[in-house]
Amino acid sequence: MVDSDKSSLNIAFVCPDGLSIVLFCKGIIRTLKSIPRVRVLVICDAGNYFRDITSLGVQCVSVPMYRWFNPLEDIKYSWRLWRTMRRYKCEIILNFTTKPNIYGTFVGKFAGVKFNYLHVVGLGSGFEQRTDIRSKIMRWSFECLYRFACRWSHKVWFTNSRDRQFFIDHGLISEKNTVLSRNYIDTNEYAIDLVSEQRKEEARAICGLSNGEKMVIMVARMIWQKGIREFAEAAELLCESYPKLKFILIAPLEKGSQDVVPESFIREKERSANLKWLGFQDDVKQFYAIADLAVLPTYYKEGGYPRALLEPMSMGKPVITTNSEDCRGAVEDGQNGFLVPIKDSKALAEAIVRVISNNDLREAFGNYSRIKAIRDFDERSIVPDALRKLCLPIPELIMK
């Protein structure tokens, strides 16, 4: 157990970027701040989110991070991390996602950090089972790097039992040094009642949604593995038979990934189907609020319970996703949505029709989504419990 019986305790939370902090990590930061006499430092590529981060009552140091593998950029990132950890005399670091998990651990080892923890929220494309040489080398490299990172960490927090088992089976970590939880969301923040009618009207205008039209939404990264092709093809299949059904895709363009979807593809699909691509949106809640259904036809190495499902569920929406062990944990088939086979655009289209064409079913699915989100995925119970299992001194009465 970390000893907090001293004048102050310096904890660094290392994250890729400011947007990740704002969207995914506020609950973690609030829980860390509950530790008596603690000082929390957030280290990330803050970008335009510096003020949002510091408004949480923490210090923030912006450290640029190149998302993909680049030896020179990774050396720069490591040097900046080391300099920051030394300057602020960090005693504990909690790393979030792959690159901070690996480099944050290595740097912390040589920066004099006493306790190091990793948070694995999905293995990502680096662990995909591909046959080309480049992918095999990348997978082997990630395994080697994670093996050292786990050896130098005290515990690793997983949100996917398959990811944890993969680490154990491949000798990256022993089971006793793992903590397993579900993914989590602030269900108070993701609540449809908080979205005003004005914001809903703004969202309808952006989507070009007319009276009487229904809307299917997908929020994802612009990579093939998220199911972008299947979403676009389902829109094509239903374009003529359901002309008042609009497909809205919120996905920022990707750079550096071999799996990137080119802009030309989605522009072509916009011309051939009732599909509209909105690119990146700062706040997706207003779009969820006007949607009738959310889908995520992914075959990516998700963290077990993708945020692109938990968010609309918390907003009281029915959901459809693939019957993949990496993402089906959020959906009870026939209760709050449907599961479909991966890479099956026709099955996705058929499931969409089943939900969209039945108002009573859609309402029942949406109501149960909200119930399930609060019961199974609310961060006010999951995050403090997981951090205590990491042996951090989180007070018992926190975030109730």
Short mmCIF file of C-alpha atoms in Angstrom, two decimals:
data_model
loop_
_atom_site.label_atom_id
_atom_site.label_comp_id
_atom_site.label_asym_id
_atom_site.label_seq_id
_atom_site.Cartn_x
_atom_site.Cartn_y
_atom_site.Cartn_z
CA MET A 1 0.00 0.00 0.00
CA VAL A 2 1.22 3.49 -0.88
CA ASP A 3 1.98 5.47 2.26
CA SER A 4 0.08 8.78 2.29
CA ASP A 5 1.01 9.69 5.88
CA LYS A 6 3.37 12.51 4.95
CA SER A 7 3.18 16.23 4.16
CA SER A 8 2.29 15.72 0.49
CA LEU A 9 2.11 13.03 -2.14
CA ASN A 10 3.02 13.84 -5.75
CA ILE A 11 1.08 11.78 -8.31
CA ALA A 12 1.50 12.14 -12.07
CA PHE A 13 -1.21 11.01 -14.44
CA VAL A 14 0.34 10.42 -17.87
CA CYS A 15 -2.07 10.48 -20.80
CA PRO A 16 -1.69 10.87 -24.59
CA ASP A 17 -3.62 14.11 -25.14
CA GLY A 18 -5.93 16.69 -23.65
CA LEU A 19 -9.02 15.39 -25.41
CA SER A 20 -8.56 11.99 -23.75
CA ILE A 21 -8.42 13.72 -20.37
CA VAL A 22 -11.61 15.67 -21.01
CA LEU A 23 -13.56 12.74 -22.45
CA PHE A 24 -12.31 9.72 -20.51
CA CYS A 25 -10.23 10.62 -17.47
CA LYS A 26 -11.97 13.24 -15.36
CA GLY A 27 -13.31 10.58 -13.00
CA ILE A 28 -9.81 9.18 -12.45
CA ILE A 29 -8.43 12.63 -11.73
CA ARG A 30 -11.24 13.50 -9.32
CA THR A 31 -10.65 10.24 -7.48
CA LEU A 32 -6.89 10.78 -7.25
CA LYS A 33 -7.53 14.26 -5.87
CA SER A 34 -9.55 12.72 -3.03
CA ILE A 35 -6.35 11.29 -1.51
CA PRO A 36 -5.39 13.36 1.56
CA ARG A 37 -2.50 15.80 1.02
CA VAL A 38 -2.10 14.84 -2.63
CA ARG A 39 -0.81 16.96 -5.52
CA VAL A 40 -1.90 15.69 -8.93
CA LEU A 41 0.08 16.53 -12.04
CA VAL A 42 -1.37 15.75 -15.47
CA ILE A 43 1.19 15.13 -18.20
CA CYS A 44 -0.27 15.07 -21.70
CA ASP A 45 -0.26 16.74 -25.10
CA ALA A 46 -2.79 19.29 -23.87
CA GLY A 47 -3.45 21.14 -27.12
CA ASN A 48 -6.56 23.33 -26.80
CA TYR A 49 -7.65 21.61 -23.58
CA PHE A 50 -5.16 23.11 -21.12
CA ARG A 51 -7.77 25.28 -19.37
CA ASP A 52 -10.27 22.42 -19.22
CA ILE A 53 -7.64 20.25 -17.51
CA THR A 54 -6.48 22.85 -15.00
CA SER A 55 -10.12 23.61 -14.16
CA LEU A 56 -10.17 20.15 -12.57
CA GLY A 57 -7.88 21.55 -9.87
CA VAL A 58 -4.64 19.97 -11.06
CA GLN A 59 -1.39 21.14 -12.56
CA CYS A 60 -0.87 20.34 -16.22
CA VAL A 61 2.35 20.06 -18.21
CA SER A 62 1.88 19.77 -21.95
CA VAL A 63 4.26 17.20 -23.45
CA PRO A 64 3.87 16.64 -27.21
CA MET A 65 3.39 13.00 -28.20
CA TYR A 66 3.47 11.54 -31.71
CA ARG A 67 0.71 8.95 -31.81
CA TRP A 68 2.42 6.39 -34.06
CA PHE A 69 5.82 4.68 -33.87
CA ASN A 70 8.72 6.98 -34.71
CA PRO A 71 12.10 6.43 -32.99
CA LEU A 72 13.16 10.07 -33.07
CA GLU A 73 9.80 11.38 -31.84
CA ASP A 74 9.69 8.69 -29.15
CA ILE A 75 13.12 9.71 -27.85
CA LYS A 76 11.96 13.33 -27.66
CA TYR A 77 8.81 12.25 -25.85
CA SER A 78 10.80 10.17 -23.35
CA TRP A 79 13.22 13.01 -22.65
CA ARG A 80 10.39 15.45 -21.99
CA LEU A 81 8.66 12.97 -19.70
CA TRP A 82 11.87 12.40 -17.73
CA ARG A 83 12.53 16.12 -17.37
CA THR A 84 8.95 16.73 -16.16
CA MET A 85 8.95 13.87 -13.67
CA ARG A 86 12.26 14.99 -12.21
CA ARG A 87 11.22 18.64 -12.02
CA TYR A 88 7.99 17.88 -10.16
CA LYS A 89 9.51 15.12 -7.99
CA CYS A 90 6.83 12.60 -8.97
CA GLU A 91 6.55 9.69 -6.54
CA ILE A 92 3.65 7.83 -8.17
CA ILE A 93 2.71 7.66 -11.84
CA LEU A 94 -0.47 6.25 -13.34
CA ASN A 95 -0.10 5.77 -17.10
CA PHE A 96 -3.09 5.63 -19.46
CA THR A 97 -3.03 3.81 -22.85
CA THR A 98 -0.22 2.18 -24.80
CA LYS A 99 2.47 4.79 -25.37
CA PRO A 100 2.33 6.34 -21.88
CA ASN A 101 2.18 2.81 -20.43
CA ILE A 102 5.43 1.87 -22.16
CA TYR A 103 7.46 5.08 -22.19
CA GLY A 104 6.03 6.46 -18.97
CA THR A 105 7.15 3.31 -17.18
CA PHE A 106 10.65 3.31 -18.66
CA VAL A 107 11.12 6.99 -17.91
CA GLY A 108 9.70 6.68 -14.41
CA LYS A 109 12.20 3.93 -13.64
CA PHE A 110 15.09 6.31 -14.29
CA ALA A 111 13.38 9.40 -12.88
CA GLY A 112 13.21 7.97 -9.37
CA VAL A 113 9.47 7.28 -9.32
CA LYS A 114 8.62 4.96 -6.41
CA PHE A 115 5.34 3.46 -7.64
CA ASN A 116 4.34 2.91 -11.25
CA TYR A 117 0.91 1.73 -12.49
CA LEU A 118 -0.40 1.00 -15.97
CA HIS A 119 -3.96 1.30 -17.25
CA VAL A 120 -4.64 -0.86 -20.33
CA VAL A 121 -7.94 0.14 -21.96
CA GLY A 122 -7.49 -1.85 -25.17
CA LEU A 123 -4.57 -3.34 -27.07
CA GLY A 124 -5.18 -1.47 -30.30
CA SER A 125 -4.07 -2.24 -33.86
CA GLY A 126 -0.50 -3.10 -32.83
CA PHE A 127 -1.75 -6.46 -31.55
CA GLU A 128 -3.88 -7.39 -34.55
CA GLN A 129 -3.27 -10.85 -36.01
CA ARG A 130 -1.96 -9.83 -39.42
CA THR A 131 0.34 -11.82 -41.67
CA ASP A 132 2.50 -9.11 -43.26
CA ILE A 133 6.06 -8.73 -41.98
CA ARG A 134 5.64 -5.16 -40.77
CA SER A 135 2.65 -6.05 -38.60
CA LYS A 136 4.41 -9.10 -37.16
CA ILE A 137 7.44 -6.99 -36.23
CA MET A 138 5.23 -4.34 -34.65
CA ARG A 139 3.32 -6.93 -32.65
CA TRP A 140 6.56 -8.55 -31.43
CA SER A 141 7.97 -5.13 -30.53
CA PHE A 142 4.89 -4.17 -28.53
CA GLU A 143 4.99 -7.47 -26.66
CA CYS A 144 8.66 -6.98 -25.75
CA LEU A 145 8.13 -3.39 -24.65
CA TYR A 146 5.08 -4.26 -22.59
CA ARG A 147 6.95 -7.18 -20.99
CA PHE A 148 9.56 -4.78 -19.60
CA ALA A 149 6.95 -2.18 -18.68
CA CYS A 150 4.95 -4.73 -16.68
CA ARG A 151 8.06 -5.95 -14.89
CA TRP A 152 8.85 -2.41 -13.82
CA SER A 153 5.30 -1.61 -12.74
CA HIS A 154 3.59 -2.49 -9.49
CA LYS A 155 0.17 -3.35 -10.90
CA VAL A 156 -1.67 -3.15 -14.21
CA TRP A 157 -5.33 -2.18 -14.48
CA PHE A 158 -7.29 -3.80 -17.35
CA THR A 159 -10.83 -3.16 -18.58
CA ASN A 160 -10.92 -6.30 -20.75
CA SER A 161 -10.55 -9.83 -19.39
CA ARG A 162 -9.21 -11.07 -22.75
CA ASP A 163 -6.48 -8.43 -22.74
CA ARG A 164 -5.51 -9.43 -19.21
CA GLN A 165 -5.45 -13.11 -20.17
CA PHE A 166 -3.34 -12.31 -23.23
CA PHE A 167 -0.75 -10.59 -21.00
CA ILE A 168 -0.75 -13.53 -18.58
CA ASP A 169 -0.59 -16.23 -21.29
CA HIS A 170 2.29 -14.50 -23.08
CA GLY A 171 4.29 -14.09 -19.89
CA LEU A 172 4.02 -10.30 -19.83
CA ILE A 173 2.68 -10.22 -16.28
CA SER A 174 1.63 -12.46 -13.42
CA GLU A 175 -2.04 -12.60 -12.50
CA LYS A 176 -1.43 -11.34 -8.96
CA ASN A 177 -0.20 -8.02 -10.37
CA THR A 178 -3.37 -7.34 -12.34
CA VAL A 179 -6.59 -5.50 -11.57
CA LEU A 180 -9.67 -6.06 -13.71
CA SER A 181 -12.71 -3.80 -14.02
CA ARG A 182 -15.31 -2.87 -16.59
CA ASN A 183 -14.91 0.28 -18.61
CA TYR A 184 -16.60 3.29 -17.05
CA ILE A 185 -18.47 6.49 -17.84
CA ASP A 186 -19.86 9.49 -15.99
CA THR A 187 -23.57 8.72 -16.37
CA ASN A 188 -24.45 12.06 -14.76
CA GLU A 189 -22.65 13.91 -17.53
CA TYR A 190 -23.95 11.67 -20.33
CA ALA A 191 -27.61 12.26 -19.61
CA ILE A 192 -30.11 13.33 -22.26
CA ASP A 193 -31.87 15.68 -19.84
CA LEU A 194 -28.78 17.92 -19.81
CA VAL A 195 -28.99 18.61 -23.55
CA SER A 196 -31.14 21.68 -24.17
CA GLU A 197 -33.66 21.97 -26.98
CA GLN A 198 -31.49 24.68 -28.52
CA ARG A 199 -28.50 22.35 -28.74
CA LYS A 200 -30.70 19.62 -30.19
CA GLU A 201 -31.91 22.02 -32.87
CA GLU A 202 -28.34 23.01 -33.62
CA ALA A 203 -27.42 19.33 -34.00
CA ARG A 204 -30.39 18.72 -36.31
CA ALA A 205 -29.29 21.62 -38.48
CA ILE A 206 -25.71 20.34 -38.67
CA CYS A 207 -26.95 16.86 -39.60
CA GLY A 208 -29.45 18.23 -42.10
CA LEU A 209 -32.21 16.33 -40.32
CA SER A 210 -35.75 17.16 -41.43
CA ASN A 211 -39.03 16.51 -39.63
CA GLY A 212 -40.02 12.86 -39.81
CA GLU A 213 -36.49 11.64 -40.54
CA LYS A 214 -34.81 9.13 -38.26
CA MET A 215 -31.09 9.05 -37.54
CA VAL A 216 -28.45 6.35 -37.00
CA ILE A 217 -25.19 7.59 -35.53
CA MET A 218 -21.69 6.13 -35.46
CA VAL A 219 -18.81 7.72 -33.53
CA ALA A 220 -15.37 6.28 -34.16
CA ARG A 221 -11.87 6.82 -35.47
CA MET A 222 -11.54 6.87 -39.24
CA ILE A 223 -9.93 3.44 -39.59
CA TRP A 224 -11.28 0.39 -41.39
CA GLN A 225 -11.23 -1.78 -38.26
CA LYS A 226 -13.87 0.39 -36.60
CA GLY A 227 -16.35 -0.77 -39.25
CA ILE A 228 -16.49 2.38 -41.37
CA ARG A 229 -16.98 0.36 -44.56
CA GLU A 230 -19.80 -1.70 -43.05
CA PHE A 231 -21.57 1.43 -41.79
CA ALA A 232 -21.35 3.10 -45.21
CA GLU A 233 -22.48 -0.06 -47.01
CA ALA A 234 -25.47 -0.45 -44.68
CA ALA A 235 -26.42 3.12 -45.57
CA GLU A 236 -26.24 2.22 -49.26
CA LEU A 237 -28.34 -0.91 -48.78
CA LEU A 238 -31.12 1.04 -47.06
CA CYS A 239 -30.96 4.23 -49.10
CA GLU A 240 -33.84 3.46 -51.46
CA SER A 241 -36.12 1.48 -49.16
CA TYR A 242 -35.72 3.88 -46.20
CA PRO A 243 -35.21 7.35 -47.72
CA LYS A 244 -36.09 9.07 -44.43
CA LEU A 245 -33.34 7.27 -42.53
CA LYS A 246 -30.14 9.30 -42.24
CA PHE A 247 -26.73 7.87 -41.33
CA ILE A 248 -24.44 10.26 -39.45
CA LEU A 249 -20.74 9.47 -39.07
CA ILE A 250 -18.62 11.40 -36.56
CA ALA A 251 -14.99 10.43 -37.13
CA PRO A 252 -11.81 12.50 -37.37
CA LEU A 253 -9.39 11.80 -40.20
CA GLU A 254 -6.44 9.65 -39.16
CA LYS A 255 -2.81 10.22 -40.06
CA GLY A 256 0.00 7.71 -39.76
CA SER A 257 -2.07 4.52 -39.49
CA GLN A 258 -1.80 1.83 -42.15
CA ASP A 259 -5.51 1.15 -41.56
CA VAL A 260 -6.66 4.70 -42.34
CA VAL A 261 -9.85 5.27 -44.33
CA PRO A 262 -9.14 7.79 -47.12
CA GLU A 263 -11.37 10.84 -47.31
CA SER A 264 -12.18 9.96 -50.92
CA PHE A 265 -13.96 6.77 -49.78
CA ILE A 266 -16.33 8.48 -47.41
CA ARG A 267 -17.00 11.35 -49.83
CA GLU A 268 -18.01 8.83 -52.49
CA LYS A 269 -20.35 7.08 -50.06
CA GLU A 270 -21.93 10.42 -49.16
CA ARG A 271 -22.91 10.79 -52.83
CA SER A 272 -24.30 7.26 -53.14
CA ALA A 273 -26.21 6.93 -49.86
CA ASN A 274 -28.13 8.93 -47.28
CA LEU A 275 -24.90 9.36 -45.35
CA LYS A 276 -23.35 12.50 -43.86
CA TRP A 277 -19.82 12.67 -42.46
CA LEU A 278 -19.26 15.32 -39.79
CA GLY A 279 -15.55 14.73 -39.16
CA PHE A 280 -14.46 15.59 -35.61
CA GLN A 281 -16.91 17.03 -33.10
CA ASP A 282 -15.88 18.39 -29.71
CA ASP A 283 -19.06 17.34 -27.93
CA VAL A 284 -21.02 14.36 -29.24
CA LYS A 285 -23.76 14.48 -26.61
CA GLN A 286 -26.01 16.79 -28.62
CA PHE A 287 -25.81 14.38 -31.56
CA TYR A 288 -26.55 11.34 -29.42
CA ALA A 289 -29.54 13.24 -28.03
CA ILE A 290 -31.23 13.50 -31.44
CA ALA A 291 -30.22 10.02 -32.66
CA ASP A 292 -32.66 7.11 -32.76
CA LEU A 293 -29.95 4.45 -32.74
CA ALA A 294 -26.17 4.18 -32.26
CA VAL A 295 -24.07 1.55 -34.01
CA LEU A 296 -20.45 0.42 -33.83
CA PRO A 297 -19.70 -2.41 -36.31
CA THR A 298 -16.11 -2.71 -35.09
CA TYR A 299 -13.60 -5.52 -35.31
CA TYR A 300 -10.86 -3.44 -33.66
CA LYS A 301 -9.09 -4.62 -30.48
CA GLU A 302 -11.42 -2.64 -28.25
CA GLY A 303 -11.10 -2.43 -24.50
CA GLY A 304 -14.07 -4.69 -23.94
CA TYR A 305 -16.71 -2.01 -23.46
CA PRO A 306 -16.20 0.71 -26.11
CA ARG A 307 -17.05 4.28 -25.17
CA ALA A 308 -18.87 4.60 -28.50
CA LEU A 309 -21.43 2.19 -27.00
CA LEU A 310 -21.40 3.31 -23.36
CA GLU A 311 -21.99 6.97 -24.24
CA PRO A 312 -25.20 6.50 -26.24
CA MET A 313 -26.37 3.87 -23.75
CA SER A 314 -26.01 6.41 -20.95
CA MET A 315 -28.01 8.83 -23.13
CA GLY A 316 -30.80 6.23 -23.29
CA LYS A 317 -30.26 5.00 -26.84
CA PRO A 318 -30.47 1.49 -28.33
CA VAL A 319 -27.17 0.18 -29.67
CA ILE A 320 -25.92 -2.31 -32.25
CA THR A 321 -22.42 -3.72 -32.34
CA THR A 322 -20.55 -6.79 -33.53
CA ASN A 323 -20.59 -10.14 -31.78
CA SER A 324 -16.92 -9.76 -30.92
CA GLU A 325 -15.39 -10.66 -27.57
CA ASP A 326 -13.69 -7.28 -27.63
CA CYS A 327 -16.89 -5.22 -27.59
CA ARG A 328 -20.06 -7.24 -26.97
CA GLY A 329 -19.87 -6.84 -23.19
CA ALA A 330 -21.91 -3.63 -23.35
CA VAL A 331 -24.84 -5.10 -25.26
CA GLU A 332 -27.40 -7.64 -24.09
CA ASP A 333 -28.70 -9.01 -27.35
CA GLY A 334 -32.43 -8.40 -27.58
CA GLN A 335 -32.50 -6.29 -24.41
CA ASN A 336 -30.79 -2.97 -25.22
CA GLY A 337 -29.77 -3.69 -28.79
CA PHE A 338 -28.49 -6.35 -31.18
CA LEU A 339 -25.21 -8.14 -31.91
CA VAL A 340 -24.28 -8.79 -35.55
CA PRO A 341 -21.43 -10.71 -37.19
CA ILE A 342 -18.27 -8.75 -37.98
CA LYS A 343 -17.75 -7.45 -41.53
CA ASP A 344 -21.38 -8.18 -42.41
CA SER A 345 -23.00 -5.06 -43.85
CA LYS A 346 -26.24 -6.87 -44.72
CA ALA A 347 -26.71 -8.18 -41.17
CA LEU A 348 -26.00 -4.69 -39.83
CA ALA A 349 -28.60 -3.18 -42.17
CA GLU A 350 -31.19 -5.78 -41.16
CA ALA A 351 -30.59 -5.12 -37.44
CA ILE A 352 -30.92 -1.37 -38.03
CA VAL A 353 -34.27 -1.90 -39.73
CA ARG A 354 -35.52 -4.04 -36.83
CA VAL A 355 -34.86 -1.21 -34.40
CA ILE A 356 -35.83 1.76 -36.55
CA SER A 357 -39.11 0.27 -37.75
CA ASN A 358 -40.42 -0.62 -34.26
CA ASN A 359 -41.05 2.38 -31.99
CA ASP A 360 -41.94 0.27 -28.94
CA LEU A 361 -38.81 -1.86 -29.30
CA ARG A 362 -36.62 1.19 -29.76
CA GLU A 363 -38.02 2.83 -26.64
CA ALA A 364 -37.63 -0.36 -24.57
CA PHE A 365 -34.05 -0.86 -25.74
CA GLY A 366 -33.21 2.78 -24.97
CA ASN A 367 -34.69 2.63 -21.47
CA TYR A 368 -32.73 -0.50 -20.64
CA SER A 369 -29.53 1.02 -22.07
CA ARG A 370 -29.76 3.83 -19.52
CA ILE A 371 -30.50 1.41 -16.69
CA LYS A 372 -27.60 -0.82 -17.68
CA ALA A 373 -25.17 2.10 -18.02
CA ILE A 374 -25.94 3.34 -14.51
CA ARG A 375 -25.94 -0.15 -12.98
CA ASP A 376 -22.87 -1.62 -14.68
CA PHE A 377 -20.63 1.19 -15.93
CA ASP A 378 -20.90 4.24 -13.69
CA GLU A 379 -17.43 5.53 -12.88
CA ARG A 380 -18.36 6.61 -9.35
CA SER A 381 -18.18 3.01 -8.23
CA ILE A 382 -15.79 1.45 -10.75
CA VAL A 383 -12.91 3.95 -10.66
CA PRO A 384 -12.43 4.27 -6.86
CA ASP A 385 -12.67 0.49 -6.46
CA ALA A 386 -10.06 -0.14 -9.16
CA LEU A 387 -7.67 2.47 -7.79
CA ARG A 388 -7.95 0.96 -4.31
CA LYS A 389 -7.05 -2.43 -5.79
CA LEU A 390 -3.97 -0.77 -7.27
CA CYS A 391 -3.15 -0.04 -3.60
CA LEU A 392 -3.68 3.72 -3.86
CA PRO A 393 -5.04 5.26 -0.64
CA ILE A 394 -8.48 6.24 -1.96
CA PRO A 395 -10.94 7.16 0.83
CA GLU A 396 -13.87 4.79 1.21
CA LEU A 397 -16.55 7.50 0.89
CA ILE A 398 -15.79 9.05 -2.47
CA MET A 399 -17.93 10.15 -5.42
CA LYS A 400 -21.20 8.76 -4.12
#
